[in-house]
């Protein structure tokens, strides 16, 4: 077992309990803000771009800027467009 | 317009496409907290998988849950594109890493080894999620009350009265046995339950066993449950608290 103060961290059993609720609040807030962008565009389908716009408009979501501005997220190779990208006319 | 349909989130990713950055998973201990992940109470960094070897199911929260929460706040007629769902799913993982990283730094500064629920809540306040602090604190408090109530009726007292929620299966015989417990035997250290196998467990199913956050001696609460197990029904193991699952 490593010495205390080292990298190795343990996490209490309650922390995930808090996180589960926090993630719920986070998803709700991000979704609501994104939906407001959707409504401004007079649309009824929430797109990734709406999420990106919500992130840009909210200070506390600054840590997500890079993630939403990379048009393919973390899932596919940078060069290729994701198949699930929606094109709207 | 025809919408290119990926056929579901995970079907488009047969496996890892190598596009994952190491920073996706955050600091060493900051992986998303998921069943089976390395962020369990007994994990060490030597057992953590490389970031690039993590499966999608280990990097993100289950998308069905993400979608369900999204739908809670959207009108019924709203539609959600697949890429929006995936994006939010990724954002959640990023959020967990972000918060955990801050909480972790605080623990390091204070030379503590374990990230507590308070650290997590503190980190959220520090990183701008002030609005979450109060609801989360209440949620945590309520959770603790529920868990404590299930395990122990009377902390710090030394007579064997077992406070239980009324349970139809508890027989009078068992109660009587418990009442006759010898105070002396309560002083011996009870066998400890193994550490929580995993952090992600719904409170209603399985209360956490030993939690360093509980300052008082956890043996008191444990003991009452274990005493029943040893003496009474015999149908449960000695580690089980006097809970619904105590009676099969």
Coordinates of C-alpha atoms in Angstrom, one line a residue:
Chain A
X1 CA 0.0 0.0 0.0
X2 CA 1.4 3.3 -0.9
X3 CA 2.2 6.0 1.6
X4 CA -0.4 8.6 2.3
X5 CA 0.0 11.7 0.3
X6 CA 0.8 9.7 -2.8
X7 CA -1.3 9.6 -5.9
X8 CA -3.3 6.7 -4.7
X9 CA -6.6 7.8 -3.6
X10 CA -9.5 6.0 -2.1
X11 CA -13.0 7.2 -2.3
X12 CA -15.6 6.9 0.4
X13 CA -18.7 4.9 -0.2
X14 CA -20.8 8.0 0.0
X15 CA -19.1 9.9 -2.7
X16 CA -20.8 8.0 -5.6
X17 CA -24.1 8.6 -3.8
X18 CA -23.5 12.3 -4.0
X19 CA -22.2 12.0 -7.5
X20 CA -25.3 10.2 -8.7
X21 CA -27.5 13.0 -7.5
X22 CA -25.1 15.6 -8.8
X23 CA -25.0 14.0 -12.3
X24 CA -28.7 14.1 -12.3
X25 CA -28.7 17.8 -11.5
X26 CA -26.0 18.4 -14.1
X27 CA -27.8 16.6 -16.9
X28 CA -31.1 18.4 -16.0
X29 CA -29.4 21.8 -16.1
X30 CA -27.5 21.2 -19.3
X31 CA -30.5 19.7 -21.0
X32 CA -32.8 22.6 -20.0
X33 CA -30.3 25.2 -21.2
X34 CA -29.8 23.3 -24.5
X35 CA -33.5 23.1 -25.0
X36 CA -33.9 26.8 -24.6
X37 CA -31.5 27.1 -27.6
X38 CA -33.6 24.6 -29.5
X39 CA -36.7 26.7 -28.8
X40 CA -35.0 29.8 -30.0
X41 CA -34.4 28.0 -33.2
X42 CA -38.1 27.1 -33.4
X43 CA -37.2 23.5 -33.5
X44 CA -38.4 20.5 -31.5
X45 CA -35.4 18.3 -31.7
X46 CA -32.5 18.9 -29.4
X47 CA -29.3 18.7 -31.3
X48 CA -25.7 18.5 -30.2
X49 CA -25.2 22.1 -31.4
X50 CA -27.8 23.2 -28.9
X51 CA -25.8 21.6 -26.2
X52 CA -22.7 23.3 -27.5
X53 CA -24.4 26.6 -27.5
X54 CA -25.6 26.1 -23.9
X55 CA -22.1 25.3 -22.9
X56 CA -20.8 28.4 -24.5
X57 CA -23.4 30.5 -22.8
X58 CA -22.8 29.2 -19.3
X59 CA -19.7 30.1 -17.3
X60 CA -19.7 27.0 -15.1
X61 CA -19.7 24.8 -18.2
X62 CA -16.4 26.2 -19.5
X63 CA -14.7 23.0 -18.7
X64 CA -16.9 21.4 -21.4
X65 CA -16.0 23.9 -24.2
X66 CA -13.3 21.7 -25.7
X67 CA -15.4 18.7 -25.5
X68 CA -18.4 20.2 -27.4
X69 CA -16.3 22.1 -29.9
X70 CA -14.5 19.1 -31.1
X71 CA -17.2 18.2 -33.5
X72 CA -16.8 14.5 -33.0
X73 CA -16.6 14.3 -29.3
X74 CA -14.5 11.5 -27.8
X75 CA -15.9 8.7 -29.8
X76 CA -14.6 8.6 -33.3
X77 CA -11.4 9.4 -35.0
X78 CA -10.8 13.2 -35.5
X79 CA -10.7 13.0 -39.3
X80 CA -14.0 11.3 -39.8
X81 CA -17.4 12.7 -39.3
X82 CA -19.6 10.8 -37.0
X83 CA -22.4 8.9 -38.6
X84 CA -24.8 10.1 -36.1
X85 CA -24.2 13.8 -37.0
X86 CA -27.6 15.2 -37.9
X87 CA -27.9 17.5 -40.9
X88 CA -30.7 19.9 -40.8
X89 CA -32.0 21.9 -43.7
Chain B
X1 CA -35.1 15.5 -44.0
X2 CA -33.7 12.1 -43.7
X3 CA -31.7 11.9 -40.6
X4 CA -28.7 9.6 -40.7
X5 CA -29.4 7.2 -38.0
X6 CA -26.7 5.5 -36.2
X7 CA -28.9 2.8 -35.1
X8 CA -28.4 3.5 -31.4
X9 CA -25.5 4.8 -29.5
X10 CA -23.4 1.8 -29.0
X11 CA -23.9 0.0 -32.3
X12 CA -21.8 2.6 -34.0
X13 CA -18.8 1.8 -31.9
X14 CA -17.9 -1.7 -32.4
X15 CA -15.0 -1.1 -30.1
X16 CA -12.6 1.6 -29.2
X17 CA -11.8 3.8 -32.1
X18 CA -8.6 5.1 -30.6
X19 CA -10.0 8.6 -30.4
X20 CA -10.0 8.7 -26.6
X21 CA -7.6 11.0 -25.0
X22 CA -6.0 10.1 -21.7
X23 CA -7.3 13.4 -20.3
X24 CA -10.8 12.1 -20.9
X25 CA -10.5 10.1 -17.7
X26 CA -9.1 12.9 -15.6
X27 CA -6.5 12.5 -12.9
X28 CA -5.3 9.2 -11.7
X29 CA -8.1 8.5 -9.4
X30 CA -10.6 10.5 -11.3
X31 CA -12.1 7.9 -13.5
X32 CA -15.9 8.0 -13.8
X33 CA -17.3 6.1 -10.9
X34 CA -18.8 3.0 -12.4
X35 CA -19.4 -0.5 -11.3
X36 CA -16.3 -2.5 -11.5
X37 CA -14.2 0.6 -12.1
X38 CA -11.0 1.2 -10.2
X39 CA -12.4 3.8 -8.0
X40 CA -13.6 1.5 -5.4
X41 CA -12.6 1.6 -1.7
X42 CA -10.1 -1.1 -2.0
X43 CA -8.5 -0.1 -5.3
X44 CA -5.0 0.9 -5.8
X45 CA -3.6 2.8 -8.8
X46 CA -1.8 -0.4 -9.9
X47 CA -5.0 -2.0 -10.8
X48 CA -6.4 0.9 -12.9
X49 CA -6.7 0.1 -16.5
X50 CA -5.0 2.3 -19.1
X51 CA -7.4 5.0 -20.3
X52 CA -7.1 3.7 -23.9
X53 CA -8.2 0.2 -22.8
X54 CA -11.4 1.3 -21.1
X55 CA -14.5 0.1 -22.7
X56 CA -17.2 2.6 -23.6
X57 CA -19.3 1.2 -20.8
X58 CA -16.5 2.1 -18.4
X59 CA -16.0 5.6 -19.7
X60 CA -19.5 6.8 -19.6
X61 CA -22.6 6.6 -17.6
X62 CA -25.2 4.3 -19.1
X63 CA -26.9 6.2 -21.9
X64 CA -30.4 4.9 -21.0
X65 CA -30.1 6.6 -17.6
X66 CA -28.8 9.8 -19.2
X67 CA -31.7 9.9 -21.6
X68 CA -34.2 9.2 -18.9
X69 CA -33.0 12.2 -16.9
X70 CA -33.0 14.4 -20.0
X71 CA -36.6 13.5 -20.7
X72 CA -37.6 14.4 -17.2
X73 CA -37.0 18.1 -17.9
X74 CA -38.1 18.2 -21.5
X75 CA -41.6 18.5 -22.8
X76 CA -43.3 15.3 -24.0
X77 CA -43.1 16.2 -27.6
X78 CA -39.4 17.0 -27.5
X79 CA -37.1 14.9 -29.6
X80 CA -33.4 14.3 -28.8
X81 CA -30.9 13.6 -31.5
X82 CA -28.5 10.7 -31.0
X83 CA -25.5 13.0 -31.0
X84 CA -27.1 15.2 -28.4
X85 CA -27.5 12.1 -26.2
X86 CA -24.0 11.1 -26.7
X87 CA -22.7 14.5 -26.1
X88 CA -24.5 14.8 -22.8
X89 CA -23.3 11.4 -21.9
X90 CA -19.7 12.5 -22.5
X91 CA -20.2 15.7 -20.6
X92 CA -21.3 13.8 -17.6
X93 CA -18.1 11.9 -17.5
X94 CA -16.2 15.0 -18.0
X95 CA -18.1 16.6 -15.1
X96 CA -17.2 13.7 -12.8
X97 CA -13.6 14.0 -13.7
X98 CA -13.6 17.7 -13.2
X99 CA -15.1 17.6 -9.8
X100 CA -13.1 14.6 -8.7
X101 CA -9.9 16.2 -9.8
X102 CA -10.6 19.2 -7.6
X103 CA -11.7 17.1 -4.6
X104 CA -8.6 15.0 -5.1
X105 CA -6.3 18.0 -5.0
X106 CA -7.9 19.2 -1.8
X107 CA -7.3 15.8 -0.2
X108 CA -3.7 15.9 -1.3
X109 CA -3.2 19.3 0.2
X110 CA -4.6 18.1 3.4
X111 CA -2.7 14.8 3.3
X112 CA -5.8 12.7 3.3
X113 CA -6.1 9.5 1.4
X114 CA -9.8 9.3 1.0
X115 CA -12.0 11.5 -1.0
X116 CA -15.2 12.0 1.0
X117 CA -18.7 13.1 0.1
X118 CA -17.9 16.4 1.7
X119 CA -14.9 16.9 -0.5
X120 CA -17.1 16.2 -3.5
X121 CA -19.7 18.7 -2.4
X122 CA -17.0 21.3 -1.6
X123 CA -15.4 20.8 -5.0
X124 CA -18.7 21.6 -6.6
X125 CA -19.1 24.8 -4.7
X126 CA -15.6 25.8 -5.5
X127 CA -16.0 25.1 -9.3
X128 CA -19.2 27.2 -9.5
X129 CA -21.9 24.7 -9.0
X130 CA -23.1 26.5 -5.9
X131 CA -26.7 25.8 -6.6
X132 CA -26.0 22.1 -6.2
X133 CA -24.4 22.4 -2.8
X134 CA -27.6 22.7 -0.7
X135 CA -29.6 20.0 -2.5
X136 CA -26.7 17.6 -2.4
X137 CA -26.0 18.3 1.3
X138 CA -29.7 17.6 2.1
X139 CA -29.6 14.5 -0.1
X140 CA -26.5 13.2 1.7
X141 CA -27.9 14.0 5.1
X142 CA -31.1 12.2 4.3
X143 CA -29.2 9.2 2.9
X144 CA -27.1 9.0 6.1
X145 CA -30.2 9.2 8.2
X146 CA -31.8 6.3 6.3
X147 CA -28.7 4.2 6.4
X148 CA -28.0 4.8 10.0
X149 CA -31.5 4.1 11.0
X150 CA -31.4 0.7 9.3
X151 CA -28.3 -0.4 10.9
X152 CA -28.5 0.8 14.4
X153 CA -31.1 2.1 16.7
X154 CA -29.1 3.3 19.6
X155 CA -25.6 4.3 19.0
X156 CA -23.4 4.3 22.0
X157 CA -25.8 2.5 24.3
X158 CA -24.9 -0.8 25.9
X159 CA -28.0 -2.7 26.4
X160 CA -29.3 -5.1 23.8
X161 CA -32.4 -3.5 22.7
X162 CA -32.8 -3.7 19.0
X163 CA -34.7 -1.0 17.4
X164 CA -36.1 -2.3 14.1
X165 CA -38.6 -1.1 11.7
X166 CA -41.6 -3.3 12.1
X167 CA -41.1 -6.2 9.9
X168 CA -43.7 -8.8 9.5
X169 CA -41.2 -11.6 9.5
X170 CA -39.5 -10.9 12.7
X171 CA -40.7 -13.5 15.1
X172 CA -41.2 -12.9 18.7
X173 CA -38.7 -15.6 19.4
X174 CA -36.0 -13.8 17.7
X175 CA -36.8 -10.6 19.5
X176 CA -36.8 -12.4 22.8
X177 CA -33.5 -13.9 22.1
X178 CA -32.1 -10.6 21.3
X179 CA -33.4 -9.1 24.5
X180 CA -31.6 -11.6 26.6
X181 CA -28.2 -10.8 25.1
X182 CA -25.4 -10.4 27.6
X183 CA -23.9 -7.0 27.7
X184 CA -20.5 -8.5 28.2
X185 CA -20.5 -10.1 24.8
X186 CA -21.1 -6.8 23.3
X187 CA -17.7 -5.6 24.2
X188 CA -15.8 -8.0 22.2
X189 CA -14.9 -6.8 18.7
X190 CA -17.5 -8.1 16.3
X191 CA -16.4 -9.8 13.1
X192 CA -16.1 -7.1 10.5
X193 CA -18.0 -7.3 7.3
X194 CA -15.8 -7.0 4.3
X195 CA -15.4 -3.6 2.9
X196 CA -18.0 -2.4 0.5
X197 CA -17.5 -4.4 -2.6
X198 CA -18.5 -1.5 -4.7
X199 CA -19.4 2.0 -4.2
X200 CA -22.3 2.1 -6.6
X201 CA -25.1 0.5 -4.8
X202 CA -28.5 1.9 -4.3
X203 CA -29.1 2.6 -0.6
X204 CA -32.2 0.6 -0.5
X205 CA -30.4 -2.6 -1.4
X206 CA -27.3 -2.7 0.6
X207 CA -26.2 -0.2 3.2
X208 CA -22.4 0.5 3.2
X209 CA -20.6 -1.5 5.7
X210 CA -17.8 0.4 7.1
X211 CA -17.5 4.0 6.4
X212 CA -14.8 6.1 7.8
X213 CA -17.1 9.1 7.8
X214 CA -19.0 7.7 10.7
X215 CA -17.0 8.9 13.6
X216 CA -18.7 6.8 16.2
X217 CA -17.8 3.3 16.7
X218 CA -19.5 1.3 13.9
X219 CA -19.2 -1.8 16.0
X220 CA -22.2 -0.8 18.1
X221 CA -24.5 -0.9 15.2
X222 CA -22.9 -3.9 13.6
X223 CA -23.0 -5.8 16.7
X224 CA -26.7 -5.7 17.2
X225 CA -27.3 -7.1 13.8
X226 CA -24.6 -9.7 14.1
X227 CA -25.8 -10.7 17.5
X228 CA -29.1 -11.6 16.0
X229 CA -27.5 -13.6 13.3
X230 CA -25.4 -15.7 15.7
X231 CA -28.0 -16.4 18.2
X232 CA -31.4 -16.2 16.6
X233 CA -32.7 -17.3 13.3
X234 CA -29.5 -18.7 11.9
X235 CA -31.0 -18.2 8.5
X236 CA -28.8 -15.3 7.7
X237 CA -25.1 -14.8 8.0
X238 CA -23.7 -13.0 10.9
X239 CA -22.8 -10.0 8.9
X240 CA -26.3 -9.1 7.9
X241 CA -27.9 -6.2 9.7
X242 CA -31.4 -6.6 10.9
X243 CA -32.8 -5.7 7.6
X244 CA -35.4 -7.0 5.2
X245 CA -32.8 -9.2 3.6
X246 CA -32.1 -10.7 6.9
X247 CA -35.1 -13.0 6.5
X248 CA -34.9 -14.8 3.2

